[in-house]
Amino acid sequence: MSVQERKQRERADRERLIVATARELAESQGWDAVTTRRLAERIEYSQPVLYSHFRGKREIIGAVALQGAAEMAVALRAATSAADGPRARVTALARAYLDFAERNPAVYDAMFQLDGGLAFAREDTPEPLKDAFAALLESLAEVAGDGVHPGMFTEVFWAALHGLATLTRAGRLPPADAARRTELLVDRLAVL
């Protein structure tokens, strides 16, 4: 391995460490606890080293969001691949989405609530975000209904899932009714 290859590998390893540490800190203490100083202390590198990878917290949030989007896409596809038929696929998709949001609140915030400097719904949208949307579209396109644009239907269904995830997490919706809300969403929006 050349010196340059080793340096590139070490740089990539440091970047992964920074993102993993930011994510861990955000999940345990919230995003307010994620500062460049605390990250530098935790990863045992100087702040200038951290800044050589990310210009600041916003870019770190963006990196966590991209990682989360990739993980969400995998989770959605895994859940829907095991389901038999459109209704089961859409139900599995909704449950997997809500479960991801519940299990990864700081990552979910990085993806959808915080400014990570990422472009959504544009040509320059990063691939992990496009792929996460594609994972939704793959199951929802078949239940959009006649004359309904599959992408727009996916946006509306996603917005409903996001609303359920956000309101449940904020304690605005009783958790005991989560399964019934998911069933209602699937029954009323999807053409099965």
CSV table of C-alpha atoms in Angstrom, one decimal:
chain,number,residue,atom,x,y,z
A,1,MET,CA,0.0,0.0,0.0
A,2,SER,CA,1.4,3.4,-0.9
A,3,VAL,CA,1.7,6.2,1.5
A,4,GLN,CA,-1.0,8.2,-0.2
A,5,GLU,CA,-3.4,5.2,0.0
A,6,ARG,CA,-2.6,4.8,3.6
A,7,LYS,CA,-3.3,8.5,4.3
A,8,GLN,CA,-6.6,8.3,2.4
A,9,ARG,CA,-7.6,5.2,4.4
A,10,GLU,CA,-6.7,6.9,7.7
A,11,ARG,CA,-8.6,10.1,6.6
A,12,ALA,CA,-11.7,8.0,5.8
A,13,ASP,CA,-11.4,6.2,9.1
A,14,ARG,CA,-11.2,9.5,11.0
A,15,GLU,CA,-14.2,10.8,9.1
A,16,ARG,CA,-16.2,7.7,10.0
A,17,LEU,CA,-15.1,8.1,13.7
A,18,ILE,CA,-16.2,11.7,13.7
A,19,VAL,CA,-19.7,10.8,12.3
A,20,ALA,CA,-20.1,7.8,14.6
A,21,THR,CA,-19.1,9.8,17.6
A,22,ALA,CA,-21.4,12.7,16.7
A,23,ARG,CA,-24.3,10.3,16.2
A,24,GLU,CA,-23.6,8.5,19.5
A,25,LEU,CA,-23.4,11.8,21.4
A,26,ALA,CA,-26.6,13.1,19.7
A,27,GLU,CA,-28.5,9.9,20.5
A,28,SER,CA,-27.4,9.9,24.1
A,29,GLN,CA,-27.5,13.7,24.9
A,30,GLY,CA,-29.2,15.5,22.0
A,31,TRP,CA,-27.8,17.6,19.2
A,32,ASP,CA,-27.1,20.5,21.5
A,33,ALA,CA,-24.4,18.4,23.1
A,34,VAL,CA,-22.6,17.9,19.8
A,35,THR,CA,-19.9,20.6,19.6
A,36,THR,CA,-16.7,20.5,17.7
A,37,ARG,CA,-14.8,20.8,21.0
A,38,ARG,CA,-16.6,17.8,22.6
A,39,LEU,CA,-16.2,15.8,19.4
A,40,ALA,CA,-12.5,16.6,19.3
A,41,GLU,CA,-12.1,15.5,22.9
A,42,ARG,CA,-14.0,12.3,22.4
A,43,ILE,CA,-12.1,11.3,19.2
A,44,GLU,CA,-8.8,12.4,20.7
A,45,TYR,CA,-7.9,14.7,17.8
A,46,SER,CA,-7.5,18.4,17.7
A,47,GLN,CA,-10.3,20.7,16.5
A,48,PRO,CA,-8.3,21.7,13.4
A,49,VAL,CA,-8.2,18.0,12.5
A,50,LEU,CA,-12.0,17.8,12.8
A,51,TYR,CA,-12.3,21.0,10.7
A,52,SER,CA,-10.1,19.4,8.0
A,53,HIS,CA,-13.0,16.9,7.5
A,54,PHE,CA,-16.0,19.1,8.2
A,55,ARG,CA,-16.4,22.8,8.2
A,56,GLY,CA,-18.6,22.7,11.2
A,57,LYS,CA,-21.6,21.1,12.9
A,58,ARG,CA,-23.9,21.6,9.9
A,59,GLU,CA,-21.8,19.4,7.7
A,60,ILE,CA,-21.5,16.8,10.5
A,61,ILE,CA,-25.3,16.8,10.7
A,62,GLY,CA,-25.5,16.3,7.0
A,63,ALA,CA,-23.1,13.4,7.1
A,64,VAL,CA,-25.2,11.7,9.9
A,65,ALA,CA,-28.3,12.4,7.8
A,66,LEU,CA,-26.8,10.7,4.7
A,67,GLN,CA,-25.8,7.7,6.8
A,68,GLY,CA,-29.3,7.5,8.3
A,69,ALA,CA,-30.9,7.7,4.9
A,70,ALA,CA,-28.8,4.8,3.7
A,71,GLU,CA,-29.7,2.8,6.8
A,72,MET,CA,-33.4,3.7,6.4
A,73,ALA,CA,-33.5,2.6,2.8
A,74,VAL,CA,-32.0,-0.8,3.8
A,75,ALA,CA,-34.5,-1.2,6.6
A,76,LEU,CA,-37.5,-0.3,4.4
A,77,ARG,CA,-36.4,-2.7,1.7
A,78,ALA,CA,-35.8,-5.5,4.2
A,79,ALA,CA,-39.2,-5.0,5.7
A,80,THR,CA,-41.0,-4.9,2.4
A,81,SER,CA,-39.1,-7.8,0.8
A,82,ALA,CA,-40.5,-10.2,3.3
A,83,ALA,CA,-44.1,-9.0,2.8
A,84,ASP,CA,-46.6,-10.8,0.6
A,85,GLY,CA,-48.9,-8.6,-1.5
A,86,PRO,CA,-49.4,-4.8,-1.8
A,87,ARG,CA,-51.2,-4.3,1.5
A,88,ALA,CA,-48.7,-6.3,3.5
A,89,ARG,CA,-45.8,-4.4,1.8
A,90,VAL,CA,-47.3,-1.0,2.5
A,91,THR,CA,-48.0,-1.9,6.1
A,92,ALA,CA,-44.5,-3.3,6.6
A,93,LEU,CA,-43.1,-0.2,5.0
A,94,ALA,CA,-45.0,2.1,7.4
A,95,ARG,CA,-44.1,0.1,10.4
A,96,ALA,CA,-40.4,0.0,9.4
A,97,TYR,CA,-40.3,3.7,8.8
A,98,LEU,CA,-42.0,4.5,12.2
A,99,ASP,CA,-39.7,2.0,13.9
A,100,PHE,CA,-36.6,3.6,12.4
A,101,ALA,CA,-37.7,7.0,13.6
A,102,GLU,CA,-38.4,5.7,17.1
A,103,ARG,CA,-35.1,3.8,17.4
A,104,ASN,CA,-32.9,6.6,15.9
A,105,PRO,CA,-34.4,9.9,17.1
A,106,ALA,CA,-31.2,12.0,16.7
A,107,VAL,CA,-30.5,10.5,13.2
A,108,TYR,CA,-34.1,11.1,12.3
A,109,ASP,CA,-33.8,14.7,13.4
A,110,ALA,CA,-30.6,15.1,11.3
A,111,MET,CA,-32.4,13.7,8.3
A,112,PHE,CA,-35.6,15.8,8.6
A,113,GLN,CA,-35.6,18.4,11.3
A,114,LEU,CA,-32.1,20.0,11.4
A,115,ASP,CA,-30.1,21.9,8.8
A,116,GLY,CA,-27.5,19.6,7.4
A,117,GLY,CA,-27.0,21.6,4.3
A,118,LEU,CA,-28.5,18.9,2.1
A,119,ALA,CA,-30.7,19.5,-0.9
A,120,PHE,CA,-34.0,17.6,-1.0
A,121,ALA,CA,-36.1,17.1,-4.1
A,122,ARG,CA,-33.6,18.6,-6.5
A,123,GLU,CA,-31.2,17.4,-9.1
A,124,ASP,CA,-28.3,17.8,-6.7
A,125,THR,CA,-30.0,15.8,-4.0
A,126,PRO,CA,-27.3,13.3,-2.6
A,127,GLU,CA,-27.8,9.7,-3.7
A,128,PRO,CA,-28.6,8.3,-0.2
A,129,LEU,CA,-31.5,10.7,0.1
A,130,LYS,CA,-32.7,9.8,-3.4
A,131,ASP,CA,-32.4,6.1,-2.5
A,132,ALA,CA,-34.4,6.4,0.7
A,133,PHE,CA,-37.2,8.1,-1.3
A,134,ALA,CA,-36.9,5.3,-3.9
A,135,ALA,CA,-37.3,2.7,-1.2
A,136,LEU,CA,-40.6,4.3,-0.3
A,137,LEU,CA,-41.7,4.7,-3.9
A,138,GLU,CA,-41.0,1.1,-4.7
A,139,SER,CA,-43.8,-0.1,-2.5
A,140,LEU,CA,-46.1,2.9,-2.7
A,141,ALA,CA,-46.2,3.3,-6.5
A,142,GLU,CA,-48.3,0.2,-6.9
A,143,VAL,CA,-51.0,1.5,-4.5
A,144,ALA,CA,-51.2,5.1,-5.6
A,145,GLY,CA,-54.4,4.6,-7.6
A,146,ASP,CA,-55.4,5.4,-11.1
A,147,GLY,CA,-54.5,8.9,-12.3
A,148,VAL,CA,-52.4,9.6,-9.2
A,149,HIS,CA,-48.7,10.4,-9.8
A,150,PRO,CA,-46.8,7.7,-7.9
A,151,GLY,CA,-44.1,10.2,-6.8
A,152,MET,CA,-46.7,12.7,-5.4
A,153,PHE,CA,-48.6,9.9,-3.7
A,154,THR,CA,-45.3,8.8,-2.1
A,155,GLU,CA,-44.6,12.4,-0.9
A,156,VAL,CA,-48.1,12.5,0.7
A,157,PHE,CA,-47.7,9.1,2.4
A,158,TRP,CA,-44.2,10.0,3.6
A,159,ALA,CA,-45.6,13.3,5.0
A,160,ALA,CA,-48.2,11.3,6.9
A,161,LEU,CA,-45.6,8.9,8.2
A,162,HIS,CA,-43.4,11.8,9.2
A,163,GLY,CA,-46.3,13.5,11.0
A,164,LEU,CA,-47.0,10.3,12.9
A,165,ALA,CA,-43.4,9.8,13.9
A,166,THR,CA,-42.9,13.4,15.0
A,167,LEU,CA,-46.2,13.7,16.9
A,168,THR,CA,-45.8,10.3,18.6
A,169,ARG,CA,-42.2,11.2,19.7
A,170,ALA,CA,-43.4,14.6,21.0
A,171,GLY,CA,-46.0,12.8,23.2
A,172,ARG,CA,-48.9,14.4,21.2
A,173,LEU,CA,-50.3,11.0,20.2
A,174,PRO,CA,-50.9,8.1,22.6
A,175,PRO,CA,-48.4,5.3,21.8
A,176,ALA,CA,-50.9,2.6,22.6
A,177,ASP,CA,-52.8,3.5,19.4
A,178,ALA,CA,-49.8,3.4,17.1
A,179,ALA,CA,-50.7,0.2,15.3
A,180,ARG,CA,-54.3,1.3,14.7
A,181,ARG,CA,-53.0,4.6,13.3
A,182,THR,CA,-50.7,2.7,10.9
A,183,GLU,CA,-53.6,0.5,9.8
A,184,LEU,CA,-55.8,3.6,9.2
A,185,LEU,CA,-53.1,5.3,7.2
A,186,VAL,CA,-52.7,2.2,5.0
A,187,ASP,CA,-56.4,1.6,4.6
A,188,ARG,CA,-57.4,5.2,3.8
A,189,LEU,CA,-54.5,6.3,1.6
A,190,ALA,CA,-53.5,3.2,-0.3
A,191,VAL,CA,-55.6,1.8,-3.1
A,192,LEU,CA,-55.4,-1.9,-2.3
